[in-house]
C-alpha positions as a Markdown table, in Angstrom:
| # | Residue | x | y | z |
|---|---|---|---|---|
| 1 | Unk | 0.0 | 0.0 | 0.0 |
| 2 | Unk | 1.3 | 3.5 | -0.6 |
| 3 | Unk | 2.4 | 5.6 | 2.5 |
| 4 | Unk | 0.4 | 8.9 | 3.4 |
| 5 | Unk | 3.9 | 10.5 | 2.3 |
| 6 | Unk | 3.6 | 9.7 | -1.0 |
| 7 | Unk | -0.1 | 10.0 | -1.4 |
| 8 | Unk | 0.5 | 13.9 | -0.3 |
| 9 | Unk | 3.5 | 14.1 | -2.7 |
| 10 | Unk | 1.3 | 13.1 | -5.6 |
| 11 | Unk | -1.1 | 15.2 | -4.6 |
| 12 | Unk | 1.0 | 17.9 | -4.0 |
| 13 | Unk | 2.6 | 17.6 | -8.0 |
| 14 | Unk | -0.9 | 18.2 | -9.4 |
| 15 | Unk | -2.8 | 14.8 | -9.2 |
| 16 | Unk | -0.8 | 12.4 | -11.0 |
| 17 | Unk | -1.9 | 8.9 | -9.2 |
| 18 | Unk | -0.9 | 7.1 | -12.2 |
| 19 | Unk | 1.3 | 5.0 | -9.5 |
| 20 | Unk | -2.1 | 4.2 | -7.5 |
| 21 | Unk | -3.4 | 0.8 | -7.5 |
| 22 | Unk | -6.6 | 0.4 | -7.1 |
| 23 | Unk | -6.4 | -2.8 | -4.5 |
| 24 | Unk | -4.7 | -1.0 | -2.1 |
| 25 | Unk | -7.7 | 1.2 | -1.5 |
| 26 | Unk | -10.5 | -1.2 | -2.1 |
| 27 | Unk | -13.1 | 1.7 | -1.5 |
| 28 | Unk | -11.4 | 4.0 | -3.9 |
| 29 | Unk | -11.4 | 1.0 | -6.6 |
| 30 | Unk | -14.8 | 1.8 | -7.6 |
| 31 | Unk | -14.7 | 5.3 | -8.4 |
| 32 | Unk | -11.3 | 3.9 | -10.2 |
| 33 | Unk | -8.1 | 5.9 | -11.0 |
| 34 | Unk | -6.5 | 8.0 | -13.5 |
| 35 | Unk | -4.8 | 5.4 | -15.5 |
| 36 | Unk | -8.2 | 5.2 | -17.5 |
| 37 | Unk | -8.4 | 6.7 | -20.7 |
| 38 | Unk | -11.7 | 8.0 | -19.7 |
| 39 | Unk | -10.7 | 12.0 | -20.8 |
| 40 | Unk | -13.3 | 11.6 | -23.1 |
| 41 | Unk | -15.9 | 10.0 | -21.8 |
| 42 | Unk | -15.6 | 12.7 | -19.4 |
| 43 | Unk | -16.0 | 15.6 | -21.3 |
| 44 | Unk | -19.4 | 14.1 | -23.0 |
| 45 | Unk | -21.0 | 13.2 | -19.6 |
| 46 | Unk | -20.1 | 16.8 | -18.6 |
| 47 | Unk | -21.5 | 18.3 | -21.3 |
| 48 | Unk | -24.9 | 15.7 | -21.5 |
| 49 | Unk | -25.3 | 16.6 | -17.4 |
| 50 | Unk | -25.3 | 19.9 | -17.9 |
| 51 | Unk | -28.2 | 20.3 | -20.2 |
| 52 | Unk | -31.4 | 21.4 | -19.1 |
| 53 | Unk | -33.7 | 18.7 | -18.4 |
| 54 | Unk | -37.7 | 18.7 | -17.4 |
| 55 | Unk | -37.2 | 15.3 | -15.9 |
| 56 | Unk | -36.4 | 13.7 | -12.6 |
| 57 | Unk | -33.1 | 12.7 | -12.1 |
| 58 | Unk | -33.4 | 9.3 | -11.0 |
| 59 | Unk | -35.7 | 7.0 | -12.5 |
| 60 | Unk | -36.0 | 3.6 | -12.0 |
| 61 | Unk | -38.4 | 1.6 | -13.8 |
| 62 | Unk | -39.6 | -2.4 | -14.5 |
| 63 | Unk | -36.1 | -2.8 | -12.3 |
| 64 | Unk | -35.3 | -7.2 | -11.7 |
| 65 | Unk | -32.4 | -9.0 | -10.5 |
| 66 | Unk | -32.1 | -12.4 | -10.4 |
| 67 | Unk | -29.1 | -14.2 | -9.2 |
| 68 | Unk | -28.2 | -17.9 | -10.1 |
| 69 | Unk | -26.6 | -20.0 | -7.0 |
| 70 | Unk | -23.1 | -21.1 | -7.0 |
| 71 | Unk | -24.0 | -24.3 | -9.2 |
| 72 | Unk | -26.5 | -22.8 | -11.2 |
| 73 | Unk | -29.2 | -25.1 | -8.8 |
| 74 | Unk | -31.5 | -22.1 | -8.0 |
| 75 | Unk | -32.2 | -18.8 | -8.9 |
| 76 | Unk | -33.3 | -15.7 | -6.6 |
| 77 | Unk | -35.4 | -13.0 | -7.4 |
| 78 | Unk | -34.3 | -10.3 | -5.4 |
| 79 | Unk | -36.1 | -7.8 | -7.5 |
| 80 | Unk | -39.1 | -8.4 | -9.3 |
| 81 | Unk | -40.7 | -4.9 | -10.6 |
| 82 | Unk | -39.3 | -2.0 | -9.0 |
| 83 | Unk | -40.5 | 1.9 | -10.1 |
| 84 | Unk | -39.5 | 5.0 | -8.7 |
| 85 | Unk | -38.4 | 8.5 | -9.7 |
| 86 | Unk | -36.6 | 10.7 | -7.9 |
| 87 | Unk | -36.7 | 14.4 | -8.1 |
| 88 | Unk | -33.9 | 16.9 | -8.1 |
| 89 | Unk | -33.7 | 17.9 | -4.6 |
| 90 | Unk | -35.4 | 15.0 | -3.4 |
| 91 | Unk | -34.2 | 13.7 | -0.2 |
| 92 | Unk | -35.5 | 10.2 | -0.4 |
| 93 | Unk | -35.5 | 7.2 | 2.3 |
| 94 | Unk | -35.7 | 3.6 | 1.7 |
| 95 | Unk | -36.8 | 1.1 | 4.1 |
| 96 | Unk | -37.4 | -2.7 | 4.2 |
| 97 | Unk | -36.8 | -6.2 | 6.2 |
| 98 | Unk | -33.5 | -7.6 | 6.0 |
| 99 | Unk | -33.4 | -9.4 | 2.5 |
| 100 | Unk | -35.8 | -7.2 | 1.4 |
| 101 | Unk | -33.6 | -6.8 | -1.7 |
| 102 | Unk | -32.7 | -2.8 | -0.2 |
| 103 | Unk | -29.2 | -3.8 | -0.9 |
| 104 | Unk | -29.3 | -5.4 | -4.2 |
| 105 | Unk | -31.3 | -1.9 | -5.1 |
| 106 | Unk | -28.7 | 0.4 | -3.7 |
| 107 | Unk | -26.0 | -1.7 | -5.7 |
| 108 | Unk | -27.8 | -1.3 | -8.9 |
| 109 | Unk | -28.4 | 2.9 | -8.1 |
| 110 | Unk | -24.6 | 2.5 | -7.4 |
| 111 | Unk | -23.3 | 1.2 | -10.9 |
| 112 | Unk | -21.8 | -1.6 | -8.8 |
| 113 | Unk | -23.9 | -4.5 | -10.4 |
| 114 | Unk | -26.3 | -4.6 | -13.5 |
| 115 | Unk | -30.3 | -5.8 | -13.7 |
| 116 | Unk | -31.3 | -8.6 | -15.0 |
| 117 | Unk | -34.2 | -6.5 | -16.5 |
| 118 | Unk | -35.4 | -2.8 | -16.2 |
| 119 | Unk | -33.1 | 0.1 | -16.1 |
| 120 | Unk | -31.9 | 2.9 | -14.5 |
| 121 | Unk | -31.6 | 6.3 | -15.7 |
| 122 | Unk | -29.3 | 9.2 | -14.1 |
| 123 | Unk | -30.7 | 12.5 | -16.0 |
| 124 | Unk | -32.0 | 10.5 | -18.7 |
| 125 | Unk | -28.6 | 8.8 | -19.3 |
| 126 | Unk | -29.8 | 4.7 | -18.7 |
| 127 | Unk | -26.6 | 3.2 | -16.7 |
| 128 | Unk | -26.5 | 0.1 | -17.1 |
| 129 | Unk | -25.4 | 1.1 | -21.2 |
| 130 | Unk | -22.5 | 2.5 | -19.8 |
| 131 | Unk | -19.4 | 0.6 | -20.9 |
| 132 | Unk | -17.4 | -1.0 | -18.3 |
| 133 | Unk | -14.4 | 1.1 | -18.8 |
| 134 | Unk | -16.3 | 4.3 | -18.1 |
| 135 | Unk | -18.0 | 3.4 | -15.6 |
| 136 | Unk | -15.6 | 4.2 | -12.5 |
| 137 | Unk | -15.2 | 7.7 | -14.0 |
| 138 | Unk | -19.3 | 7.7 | -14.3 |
| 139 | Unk | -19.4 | 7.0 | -10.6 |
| 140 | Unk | -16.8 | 9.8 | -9.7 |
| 141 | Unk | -18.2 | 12.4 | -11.6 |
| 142 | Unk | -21.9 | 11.5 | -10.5 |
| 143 | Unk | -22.1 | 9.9 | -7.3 |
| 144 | Unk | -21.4 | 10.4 | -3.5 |
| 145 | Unk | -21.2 | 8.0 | -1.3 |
| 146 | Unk | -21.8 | 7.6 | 2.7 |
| 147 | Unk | -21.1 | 4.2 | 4.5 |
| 148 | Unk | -22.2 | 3.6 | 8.2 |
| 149 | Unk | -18.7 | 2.1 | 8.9 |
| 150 | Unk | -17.1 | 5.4 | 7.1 |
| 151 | Unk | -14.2 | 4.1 | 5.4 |
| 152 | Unk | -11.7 | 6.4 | 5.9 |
| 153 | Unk | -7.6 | 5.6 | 5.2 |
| 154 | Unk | -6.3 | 5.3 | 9.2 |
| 155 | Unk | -3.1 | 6.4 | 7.4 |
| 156 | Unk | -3.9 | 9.5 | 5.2 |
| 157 | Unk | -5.4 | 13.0 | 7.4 |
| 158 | Unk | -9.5 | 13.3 | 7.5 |
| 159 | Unk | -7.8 | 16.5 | 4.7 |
| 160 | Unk | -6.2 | 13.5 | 2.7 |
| 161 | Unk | -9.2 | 11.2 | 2.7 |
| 162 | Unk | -12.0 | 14.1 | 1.7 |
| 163 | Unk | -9.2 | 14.7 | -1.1 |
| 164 | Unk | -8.7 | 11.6 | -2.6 |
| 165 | Unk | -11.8 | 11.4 | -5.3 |
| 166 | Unk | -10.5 | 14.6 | -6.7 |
| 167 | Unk | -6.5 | 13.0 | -6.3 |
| 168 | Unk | -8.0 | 9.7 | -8.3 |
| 169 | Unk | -9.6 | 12.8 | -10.9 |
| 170 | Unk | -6.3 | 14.4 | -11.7 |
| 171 | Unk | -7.5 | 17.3 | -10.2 |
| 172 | Unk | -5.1 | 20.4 | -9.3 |
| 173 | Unk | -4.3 | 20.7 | -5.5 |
| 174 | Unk | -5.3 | 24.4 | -5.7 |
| 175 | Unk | -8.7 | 23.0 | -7.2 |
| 176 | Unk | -9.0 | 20.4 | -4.2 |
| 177 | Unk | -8.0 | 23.6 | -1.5 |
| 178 | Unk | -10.6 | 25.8 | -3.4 |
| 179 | Unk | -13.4 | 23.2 | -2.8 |
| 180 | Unk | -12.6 | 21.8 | 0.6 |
| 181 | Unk | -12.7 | 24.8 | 2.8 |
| 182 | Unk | -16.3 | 25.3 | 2.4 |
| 183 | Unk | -17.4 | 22.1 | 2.8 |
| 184 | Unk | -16.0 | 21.8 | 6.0 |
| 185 | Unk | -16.7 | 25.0 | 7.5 |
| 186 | Unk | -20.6 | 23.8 | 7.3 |
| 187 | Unk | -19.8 | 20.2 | 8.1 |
| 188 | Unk | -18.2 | 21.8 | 11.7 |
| 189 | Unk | -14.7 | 19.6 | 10.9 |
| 190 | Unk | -12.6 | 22.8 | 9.4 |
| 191 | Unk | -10.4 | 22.5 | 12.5 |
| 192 | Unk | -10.1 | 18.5 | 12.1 |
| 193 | Unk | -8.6 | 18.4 | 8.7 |
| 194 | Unk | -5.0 | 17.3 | 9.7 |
| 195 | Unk | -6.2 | 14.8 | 12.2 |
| 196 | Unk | -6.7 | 11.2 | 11.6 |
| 197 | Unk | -9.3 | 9.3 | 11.6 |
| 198 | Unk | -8.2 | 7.2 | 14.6 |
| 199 | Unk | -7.7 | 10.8 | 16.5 |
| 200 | Unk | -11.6 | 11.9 | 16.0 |
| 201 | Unk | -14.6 | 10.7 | 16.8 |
| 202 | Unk | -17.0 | 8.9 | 14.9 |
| 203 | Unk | -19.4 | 11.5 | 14.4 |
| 204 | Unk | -16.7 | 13.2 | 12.6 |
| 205 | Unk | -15.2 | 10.0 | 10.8 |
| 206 | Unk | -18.8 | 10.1 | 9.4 |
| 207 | Unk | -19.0 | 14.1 | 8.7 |
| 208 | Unk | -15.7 | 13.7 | 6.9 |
| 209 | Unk | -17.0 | 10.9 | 5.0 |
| 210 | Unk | -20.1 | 13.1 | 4.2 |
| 211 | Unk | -17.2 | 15.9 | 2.9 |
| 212 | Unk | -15.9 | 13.5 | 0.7 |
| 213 | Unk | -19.5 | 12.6 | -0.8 |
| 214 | Unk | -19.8 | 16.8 | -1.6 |
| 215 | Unk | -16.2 | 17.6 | -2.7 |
| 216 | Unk | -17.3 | 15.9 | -6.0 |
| 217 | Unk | -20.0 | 18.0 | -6.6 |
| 218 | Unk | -22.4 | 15.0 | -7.2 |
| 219 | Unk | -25.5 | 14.7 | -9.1 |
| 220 | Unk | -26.8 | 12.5 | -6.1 |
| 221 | Unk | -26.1 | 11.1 | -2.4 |
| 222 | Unk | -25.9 | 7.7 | -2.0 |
| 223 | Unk | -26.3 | 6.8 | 1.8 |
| 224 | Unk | -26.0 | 3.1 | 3.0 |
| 225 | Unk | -26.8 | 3.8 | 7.1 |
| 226 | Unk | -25.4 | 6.5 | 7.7 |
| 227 | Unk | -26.3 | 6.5 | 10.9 |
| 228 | Unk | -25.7 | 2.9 | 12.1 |
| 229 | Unk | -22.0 | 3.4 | 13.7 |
| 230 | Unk | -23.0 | 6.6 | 15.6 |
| 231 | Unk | -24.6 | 7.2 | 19.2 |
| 232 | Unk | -27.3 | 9.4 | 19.7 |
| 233 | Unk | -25.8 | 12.8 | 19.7 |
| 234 | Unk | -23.7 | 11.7 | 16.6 |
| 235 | Unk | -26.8 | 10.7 | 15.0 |
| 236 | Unk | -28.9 | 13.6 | 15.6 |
| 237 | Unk | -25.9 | 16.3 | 14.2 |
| 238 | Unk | -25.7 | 14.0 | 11.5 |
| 239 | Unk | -29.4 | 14.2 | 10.4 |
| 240 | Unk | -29.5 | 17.9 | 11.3 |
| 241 | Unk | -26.4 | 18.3 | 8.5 |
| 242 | Unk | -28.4 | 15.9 | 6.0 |
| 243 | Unk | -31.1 | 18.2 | 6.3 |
| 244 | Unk | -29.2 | 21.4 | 5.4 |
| 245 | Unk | -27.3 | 19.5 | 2.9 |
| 246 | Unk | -30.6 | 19.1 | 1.3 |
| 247 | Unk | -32.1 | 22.5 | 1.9 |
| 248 | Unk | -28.9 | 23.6 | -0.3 |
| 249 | Unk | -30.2 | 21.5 | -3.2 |
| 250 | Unk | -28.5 | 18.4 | -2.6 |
| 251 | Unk | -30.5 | 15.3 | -4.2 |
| 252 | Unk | -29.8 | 12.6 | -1.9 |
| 253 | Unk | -31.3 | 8.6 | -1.3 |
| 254 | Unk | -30.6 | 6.8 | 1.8 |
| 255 | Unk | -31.3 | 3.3 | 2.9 |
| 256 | Unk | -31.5 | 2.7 | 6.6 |
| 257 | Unk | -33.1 | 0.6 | 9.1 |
| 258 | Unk | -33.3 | 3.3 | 11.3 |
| 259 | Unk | -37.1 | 5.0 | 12.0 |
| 260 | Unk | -35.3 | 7.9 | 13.1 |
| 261 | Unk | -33.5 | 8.7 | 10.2 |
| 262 | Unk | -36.0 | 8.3 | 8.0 |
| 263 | Unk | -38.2 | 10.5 | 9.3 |
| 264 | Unk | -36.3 | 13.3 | 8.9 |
| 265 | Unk | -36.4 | 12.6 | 4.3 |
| 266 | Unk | -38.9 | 14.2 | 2.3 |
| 267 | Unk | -40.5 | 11.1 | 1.0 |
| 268 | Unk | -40.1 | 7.0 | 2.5 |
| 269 | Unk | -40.1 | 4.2 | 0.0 |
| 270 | Unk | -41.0 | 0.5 | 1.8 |
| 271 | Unk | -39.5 | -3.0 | -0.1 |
| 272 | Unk | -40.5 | -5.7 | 0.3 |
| 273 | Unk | -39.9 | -9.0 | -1.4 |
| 274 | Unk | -38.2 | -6.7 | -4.0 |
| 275 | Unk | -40.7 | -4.6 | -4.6 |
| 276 | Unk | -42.1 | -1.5 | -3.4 |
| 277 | Unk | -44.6 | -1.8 | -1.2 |
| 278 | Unk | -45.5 | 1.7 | -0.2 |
| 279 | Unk | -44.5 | 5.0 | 0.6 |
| 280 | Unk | -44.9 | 8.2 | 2.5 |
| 281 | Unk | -44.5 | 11.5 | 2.0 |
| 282 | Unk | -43.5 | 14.1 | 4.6 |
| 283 | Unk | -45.9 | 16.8 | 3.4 |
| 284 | Unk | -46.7 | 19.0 | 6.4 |
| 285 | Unk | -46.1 | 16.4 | 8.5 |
| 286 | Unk | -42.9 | 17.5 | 11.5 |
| 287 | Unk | -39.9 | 14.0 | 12.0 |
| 288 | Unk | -42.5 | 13.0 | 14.9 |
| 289 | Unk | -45.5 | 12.7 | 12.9 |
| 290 | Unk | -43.2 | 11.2 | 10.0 |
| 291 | Unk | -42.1 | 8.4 | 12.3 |
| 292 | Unk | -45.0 | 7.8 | 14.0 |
| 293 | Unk | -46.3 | 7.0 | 10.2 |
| 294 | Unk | -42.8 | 5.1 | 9.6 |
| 295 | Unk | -43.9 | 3.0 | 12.6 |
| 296 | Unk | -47.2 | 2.4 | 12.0 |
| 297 | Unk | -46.1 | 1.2 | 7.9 |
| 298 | Unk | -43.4 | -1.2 | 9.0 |
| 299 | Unk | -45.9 | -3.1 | 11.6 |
| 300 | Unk | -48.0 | -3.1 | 8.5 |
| 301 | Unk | -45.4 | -4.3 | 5.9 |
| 302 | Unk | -44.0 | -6.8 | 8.6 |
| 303 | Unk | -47.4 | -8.4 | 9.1 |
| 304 | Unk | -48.6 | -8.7 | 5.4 |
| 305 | Unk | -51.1 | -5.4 | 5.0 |
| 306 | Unk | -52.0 | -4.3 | 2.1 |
| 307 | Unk | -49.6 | -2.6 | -0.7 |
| 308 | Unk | -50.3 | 0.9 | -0.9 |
């Protein structure tokens, strides 16, 4: 694995990671490195995202996955039909039963596996057309991401690890400085930046993990429980930031278990048995009259009621 020394000396001579391999930072290999040839590709999705579009950003529709066992035995459905839109701006939860097929979903709206059937579109661009060798660069440019168990580099600085997308870019350092101070101002970690992640709590492993999600500038939020590492008071700053996050016009889509995080989105989807079963939508509804609905909808999907 490279040393946080040489991480910062690459980043230091303008983003040239062409030594980075992308094993050594099994997060990062997703959202790939600058050794692809993806200048292009690039340039095209910039200039396709850009135009003005009368549609919702996400939409997801006649979505199935099947996988085949190990010996080709069985086969799973773990989606069978699933439809949704989101709108820019949205902030959108998803909820559902373990094995509800929540995480084959998220995968899918992640690029990081392909339906069976059904597709999903990103401001009309359908991603599961997307060649294989553009799709890490289609991640990057796109999509943030938010794991509950953070992963952060213990050896790079919270600065070094909000960096790195923009470092696995080719981004200039004065670029990365430009966009970082800002972002962490409002995520309260300014004063953090040269710690490590073993030196900081995990409300702030988390809200540096949320500064690496923005830095990109990213069409939408991805959010796999964001919320499922931290106490209480972690949990409710976290929540509180979503919420401003998304009163600046940030699109995002969360899955969680958690009632209380889900009542503070605009709108809650329900799975189950890879479909949706229902949702809810804030409306003028406050978080405690949202969960109290939450509450009242997951007794009623756990004990078969009727799809919405």
């Amino acid at each position: 694995m490279q040393t946080a020394d040489s991480y910062r000396n690459v980043r230091n001579t303008g983003g040239n990671v062409s030594q980075f391999d992308g094993t050594a930072f099994p997060f990062f290999a997703m959202i790939g490195t600058s050794k692809e040839n993806d200048g292009g590709y690039r340039e095209a999705s910039r200039r396709f995202l850009n135009q003005e579009v009368d549609m919702s950003i996400l939409e997801v529709k006649g979505l199935k996955k099947v996988y085949t066992t190990r010996f080709g035995g069985n086969k799973v459905e773990a989606l069978k039909n699933v439809n949704f839109s989101v709108e820019k701006g949205e902030y959108v939860a998803i909820m559902g039963e373990s094995g509800s097929g929540k995480t084959t979903l998220l995968n899918i709206l992640a690029a990081l596996d392909r339906p069976t059937a059904g597709s999903v579109s990103l401001n009309g661009r359908d991603i599961s057309r997307i060649r294989e060798s553009e799709m890490a660069a289609f991640r990057r440019d796109n999509l943030g991401f938010v794991f509950q168990e953070f992963n952060l580099l213990d050896t790079f600085s919270l600065e070094d690890n909000i960096y790195l997308p923009l470092v696995l870019a080719g981004k200039s350092y004065p670029e990365m400085e430009k966009r970082i101070h800002p972002i962490a101002r409002q995520l309260g970690i300014e004063a953090l930046l040269k710690k490590y992640p073993y030196e900081v709590s995990g409300g702030q492993k988390q809200r540096a993990a949320v500064a690496r999600a923005l830095i990109t500038d990213p069409q939408l939020i991805l959010a796999d429980e964001p919320t499922g590492a931290l106490d209480s008071k972690a949990t409710d700053e976290l929540l509180r930031l979503f919420g401003d996050i998304n009163g600046a016009g940030q699109t995002i889509l969360m899955v969680t278990h958690s009632v209380k995080a889900a009542s503070h989105a605009g709108r809650v989807l329900f799975i189950k048995d890879g479909e949706v079963f229902h949702q809810i939508y804030r409306g003028d509804s406050t978080s405690e009259q949202l969960y109290q609905k939450i509450s009242y909808t997951l007794t009623m999907v756990a004990t078969g009621g009727d799809r919405a």
